[in-house]
Structure formats: structure tokens, C-alpha cells
């Protein structure tokens, strides 16, 4: 690959190609250097074919090694000055693609196709969307287990506290108020869980947001553009949305078992007999 050594659009150490004492200075990526066991200063024999189809060969020198999480510019890629590449191939003033800066405003250019950042990142976006769907299933299963525990607790509470419920009704409390008490009591479990989770969850999430999650080296060699350390972002929408969903679902699940209270006979309930 040929590149202008003075460019500032991409984060490559192309300045190392300027005023080099070597005839064919090049830079390569860290993963390619590891796979070929190359280091700075090593010489490699390279063969190429010019515009007429004639083969030629010469020695290139590694003057710098960069670290990037984009496999397309690392794996199997050798970067040199575009002027040197033109001289080698005879394809003067030719280019395969341009790299636009963030401030670039596209105007149609003949024979050139413009690909926006969204189009180039579509495979990654699709992969993230697929992972989100899988995580949603896991999130739903964990939430279901938690709600099932609250449901069982409420069923046991209504069953074992029939005498108490009968006393409330006998003293003149309406069934709707008794249902409201037990529903509110069940919803307090989620509030208690929220308070307890805040004490250990907030420092833990803040710690992960500060130091990030280290990606194993094996995953970085799969050809997926991913950084060595991933920093999670916890937005207010995600945090408060999750809290509201858990509280709302807990309240609904707490209400379902208490519907039996509306069918209780106060006399039998006071005696502790089953309905």
C-alpha cells in the first residue's frame, strides 16, 4: 500500500518514511510483525509486478511497527511512500481509494464511489446488533428467574398469613386495601434489591468504566476490529430504563398472587383454614 508520508488523516506513523536512509523504507502492523517474526531494522525481500506485468524484486526495510485494531490495515499489509510505489509500478498519479477526513463534504466524482462511515462499519454494526439480541435473551431469562422468586415469596406469604388477612378484613379493611398492602410489600423487595445493588454495583461499574475490560489475545487474532481494552458506557437511559423495568415488573408480579385475597372468606381466614 502506498500512502503520503505527510498525511494526517489516519493514525499511522507515516512520518517514519520521511528522510529515511534506506532505499525502500516501509512500516507494518504489530500482528503482521508477530506472525512473520519481524522487528524494526529487519530487511525482507519483496517481489512485485509493474503496470506492464513485469516482475521485479528488491529489499525493503522495516522502519516502524504500528499497533492498530483494524485488521484491514495490518494483516498482510506493507505500507510505503506513495511516490516510491509509483516508481516501482510505473502507475504514476494512480490511486485505489481516498481517505476522507471528518470534515469532508462529498460531491459526486466521476468514476469514484463514495462510501460513508456508516456503510463501511455496517458489518460491525450488524455484529453488534446480533450480540444485543443474544444478550436480550439472557437478560430476559435472568429477569424471569428474579421475578419468579418474588412470585413464590408472595404466594407463600398469602398462604401462611391467612389469619392476618382475615383479621384485616374483619376489622373493616376492604379487600382492595389489603391487596394494595401486599402488593406494596412485594414491590419493596425490588426497592431493597435496588439499594443493596447500588452499594456494590455502582463502585464496580465505575471501576470497569475506568480500567475497561481486557480482550484476550486469541479474540484479537480472529480478524475482528476490536481494541485490546474495551471501556463500557453506562448511559442514563440504560440505567434508569433498567431500574424502571425491574420495579414495574416486580410490582406486577407481586400483585398477581394477592388476587386470591379477594376470594377469601374472613371467617375461615381467621380460623386459618384453607379456602
mmCIF file of C-alpha atoms in Angstrom, residues 48-56 85-92 94:
data_model
loop_
_atom_site.group_PDB
_atom_site.id
_atom_site.type_symbol
_atom_site.label_atom_id
_atom_site.label_comp_id
_atom_site.label_asym_id
_atom_site.label_seq_id
_atom_site.Cartn_x
_atom_site.Cartn_y
_atom_site.Cartn_z
ATOM 1 C CA UNK A 48 6.080 -7.051 -7.264
ATOM 2 C CA UNK A 49 4.688 -6.657 -10.752
ATOM 3 C CA UNK A 50 4.558 -3.331 -12.588
ATOM 4 C CA UNK A 51 1.889 -1.981 -14.934
ATOM 5 C CA UNK A 52 3.315 -3.988 -17.858
ATOM 6 C CA UNK A 53 3.165 -7.266 -15.954
ATOM 7 C CA UNK A 54 6.945 -7.441 -15.476
ATOM 8 C CA UNK A 55 8.161 -8.873 -12.199
ATOM 9 C CA UNK A 56 10.853 -7.187 -10.163
ATOM 10 C CA UNK A 85 5.193 2.753 -5.060
ATOM 11 C CA UNK A 86 4.554 4.803 -8.215
ATOM 12 C CA UNK A 87 8.188 4.437 -9.213
ATOM 13 C CA UNK A 88 8.086 0.677 -8.589
ATOM 14 C CA UNK A 89 4.891 0.018 -10.552
ATOM 15 C CA UNK A 90 5.023 2.805 -13.124
ATOM 16 C CA UNK A 91 1.459 3.791 -12.205
ATOM 17 C CA UNK A 92 2.145 7.496 -11.685
ATOM 18 C CA UNK A 94 -2.822 6.478 -9.686
#
